């Protein structure tokens, strides 16, 4: 007898009617660990053999024929009922009655705002006589398509439009590559239709007769599947698999959902048969009121699970809302589950409530506060709606979905409670317990959500590679791991594409590649890969029953080497440090999103922070980000630019400092340090010469005053993206086709895509760079050039949009403005006015820009300087900040001793006189501390000249 059977038998024998038994009672009686009992009980609940009673502690009862309390006690966290072949039926809830469902749309967040038109469309589709209209719901991942479809079903039930049939869901992706299996599940089959069909079996259409069938991910249906469906839509009749003469009739409303553009992802004959298209908005297009309401709904769902209040302040609210960057409401839900699980663990001794604290949030969710701060208008609207403290109670009546595709198939809080008790019994202290369990929570959540994401990514790979090849590649990956040969996560993508290219070349009768001497020489440096490649060759031969030439072994060896290679030393680290509460963080956040890098950190220096405190804080960031190749410190001005030597002494890490940091400079630093084994000295020197994204005469840079008068020349080379694969042929051509489509769809016509092979990659890149300006790279491995890189798997998983945004950033309007900066005072003034309007709130840019320009001219005349336009722009931006700090009474602070040391300096006296311009024209008096920082800024520039 298994442990599960033993527990079920004990429950059936000893549980009292309507009382049941607790986990502890069963564990003590049977002598089984409580955590193991809890696990088996939850499995039995999911199998519908037992159910839970409300209350704490949870009591369990076995399901019997005479038991009439099942629906009354069903918990909201109970898993969905698994019905016929992959369909999911939603269990009815105790409160969900037909009367409740009549106005179910009114309870939906956004039904009177961003979803008003969508709700009207849904009602019209359901109420249209005589039997309603078929509907297609379109929206990005996590936007609530399944929830919206479920609400349509509940509305139809409330209006008496459907019978007692449960809401049935069919995921088309499960059968995308097997139309026969798809047909058998949808329409049923007869005895003898295929091997193993021992009796007639009804299909999902028959089971849903009189009700609604939800076809999720309908774009994954093959053309044959779409034809089956639209024939049924036209005639209302179908035949089971294996039937020839008999037909069946069913009245079923269809609701379909897709994340793709139906015009390109579905047959036009299919789309024309669906008259109602409902487009759901992404999370970022929801109103602030709706975002807040969704947050409260999802928090209430967690509060109902743990039977505790949830308390959080406005920083946590803003961080959670700002953390939604790609997954819409689904991502918000998963983030809420993670922080609530962490809060539950931290407040496990508090029986009344859990408190979510900002400093305890995971780093990626903390970053949400910065993301939100980047949109001042949105932040302002949201701030007006927030109270200092939000308190969510478990008994709050909110209409939350019971089950959806983002629902965990287990009660996470029971897992936490069980493991905490077990670890405490083992004698661990609370910090150790927290550490163990939070690691476990992250693994549970990541494995659950990432599993779904991988399935979707594999579906994207299916678009260009046959499923048979993907299955073969998985076998090869398993074999290599059994041989203790390490492979990266991108192995499935790279090897699948390589095999696909090779097999199709053989099938088409094209000549096979010849082995070059360079390839043989290269592969002999990798004996382990050569040996494994021979074994992989044998697996491919066995699968396809065709001889594979020896030349392919060499190409396979090169591919294996590229997928295994790991850097021997790390990248140069980057720390961005700047004055202000979020200046450095904002710059590094933008660059991290553009390039997806992991070697950058930020340090914000609030105005009231002392230089000593800043030094210690930056030292911590340097230790954190160092990968063994030194750290580049990018600073804005003042004392920060003097820290290099002190930091090197304190950390024993080589540090190089560059001042006058801009977002463009951070972007360039990230590009240059993205290379493995990049050299700190070289990167530092090149960045000092950096002057925007344009090609300039040799030696030209911000500090090269002698050539600032020369005209800047635009890089005449055509822009290109390089796609790297093992051969540069079949596979790379597919990547090229994918990128070409992305470029065309985004109206980018001046960028070419060039496929190349890993073999001779370095020399080929040198040839390409003579003719082309390589602005980005992609493929199975990262080339060692200073250009952004996106991996092949990221591209296939939906990273194309971010890739295109990055390319736009590298060739946008501001780049053109920076390119003309040094030659045109007018361009400098226009750009400065644009930035003043963009980044400052309390100043009038057209009026202030003239005053600040006069300020710069005064400094130049009195000091007999020739300031570059780039420096003037930086000085204007700094002065604007000083003015705004003066207006808001938040000026900088500096120790009086530091100011006293500079008062007798001629430059300090000149700046004090220049401040009179601000006093006379704007009626503003800058504090001595502001003069100190202006002095540091100008003095640094003078020393550079």
PDB file of N, CA, C and O in Angstrom, residues 32 99 194 248 328 352 358 448 699 701 735 761 766 812 858:
ATOM      1  N   UNK A  32       3.814   9.472  10.227  1.00  0.00           N
ATOM      2  CA  UNK A  32       4.408   9.995   8.992  1.00  0.00           C
ATOM      3  C   UNK A  32       4.722  11.467   9.194  1.00  0.00           C
ATOM      4  O   UNK A  32       3.974  12.195   9.869  1.00  0.00           O
ATOM      5  N   UNK A  99     -27.973  34.501 -10.256  1.00  0.00           N
ATOM      6  CA  UNK A  99     -28.302  35.891  -9.973  1.00  0.00           C
ATOM      7  C   UNK A  99     -27.055  36.750  -9.901  1.00  0.00           C
ATOM      8  O   UNK A  99     -27.033  37.888 -10.363  1.00  0.00           O
ATOM      9  N   UNK A 194      -8.265   3.948 -34.463  1.00  0.00           N
ATOM     10  CA  UNK A 194      -6.812   3.875 -34.420  1.00  0.00           C
ATOM     11  C   UNK A 194      -6.431   2.842 -33.374  1.00  0.00           C
ATOM     12  O   UNK A 194      -7.284   2.363 -32.602  1.00  0.00           O
ATOM     13  N   UNK A 248     -23.055  14.280 -36.597  1.00  0.00           N
ATOM     14  CA  UNK A 248     -23.651  14.705 -35.327  1.00  0.00           C
ATOM     15  C   UNK A 248     -23.857  16.208 -35.366  1.00  0.00           C
ATOM     16  O   UNK A 248     -23.169  16.934 -36.084  1.00  0.00           O
ATOM     17  N   UNK A 328       2.103  41.764 -18.047  1.00  0.00           N
ATOM     18  CA  UNK A 328       0.778  42.314 -17.784  1.00  0.00           C
ATOM     19  C   UNK A 328       0.212  41.822 -16.453  1.00  0.00           C
ATOM     20  O   UNK A 328       0.963  41.663 -15.502  1.00  0.00           O
ATOM     21  N   UNK A 352      -2.267  37.679  13.134  1.00  0.00           N
ATOM     22  CA  UNK A 352      -3.280  38.607  12.646  1.00  0.00           C
ATOM     23  C   UNK A 352      -2.999  39.098  11.230  1.00  0.00           C
ATOM     24  O   UNK A 352      -3.914  39.206  10.410  1.00  0.00           O
ATOM     25  N   UNK A 358       9.365  47.389   1.909  1.00  0.00           N
ATOM     26  CA  UNK A 358      10.096  47.666   0.677  1.00  0.00           C
ATOM     27  C   UNK A 358      11.505  47.097   0.713  1.00  0.00           C
ATOM     28  O   UNK A 358      11.971  46.520  -0.272  1.00  0.00           O
ATOM     29  N   UNK A 448       7.429  27.014 -11.950  1.00  0.00           N
ATOM     30  CA  UNK A 448       6.049  27.011 -12.431  1.00  0.00           C
ATOM     31  C   UNK A 448       5.868  27.978 -13.592  1.00  0.00           C
ATOM     32  O   UNK A 448       5.366  27.619 -14.651  1.00  0.00           O
ATOM     33  N   UNK A 699      41.166  61.138 -32.896  1.00  0.00           N
ATOM     34  CA  UNK A 699      41.564  61.995 -31.795  1.00  0.00           C
ATOM     35  C   UNK A 699      40.487  62.930 -31.345  1.00  0.00           C
ATOM     36  O   UNK A 699      40.630  63.629 -30.370  1.00  0.00           O
ATOM     37  N   UNK A 701      37.325  64.229 -29.478  1.00  0.00           N
ATOM     38  CA  UNK A 701      36.629  63.844 -28.259  1.00  0.00           C
ATOM     39  C   UNK A 701      36.256  65.077 -27.492  1.00  0.00           C
ATOM     40  O   UNK A 701      36.536  66.204 -27.885  1.00  0.00           O
ATOM     41  N   UNK A 735      17.431  32.838 -39.480  1.00  0.00           N
ATOM     42  CA  UNK A 735      17.527  33.971 -38.554  1.00  0.00           C
ATOM     43  C   UNK A 735      17.414  35.276 -39.343  1.00  0.00           C
ATOM     44  O   UNK A 735      16.743  36.218 -38.921  1.00  0.00           O
ATOM     45  N   UNK A 761      35.043  33.349 -37.912  1.00  0.00           N
ATOM     46  CA  UNK A 761      34.166  34.460 -37.546  1.00  0.00           C
ATOM     47  C   UNK A 761      34.938  35.767 -37.381  1.00  0.00           C
ATOM     48  O   UNK A 761      34.491  36.830 -37.836  1.00  0.00           O
ATOM     49  N   UNK A 766      35.943  41.307 -39.493  1.00  0.00           N
ATOM     50  CA  UNK A 766      36.833  42.389 -39.933  1.00  0.00           C
ATOM     51  C   UNK A 766      36.508  42.823 -41.350  1.00  0.00           C
ATOM     52  O   UNK A 766      36.514  44.018 -41.671  1.00  0.00           O
ATOM     53  N   UNK A 812      18.523  57.118 -33.350  1.00  0.00           N
ATOM     54  CA  UNK A 812      17.367  57.983 -33.191  1.00  0.00           C
ATOM     55  C   UNK A 812      17.681  59.459 -33.327  1.00  0.00           C
ATOM     56  O   UNK A 812      18.743  59.888 -33.741  1.00  0.00           O
ATOM     57  N   UNK A 858      29.945  84.403 -19.790  1.00  0.00           N
ATOM     58  CA  UNK A 858      30.662  85.188 -18.785  1.00  0.00           C
ATOM     59  C   UNK A 858      31.862  84.391 -18.254  1.00  0.00           C
ATOM     60  O   UNK A 858      32.963  84.927 -18.113  1.00  0.00           O
TER      61      UNK A 858
END
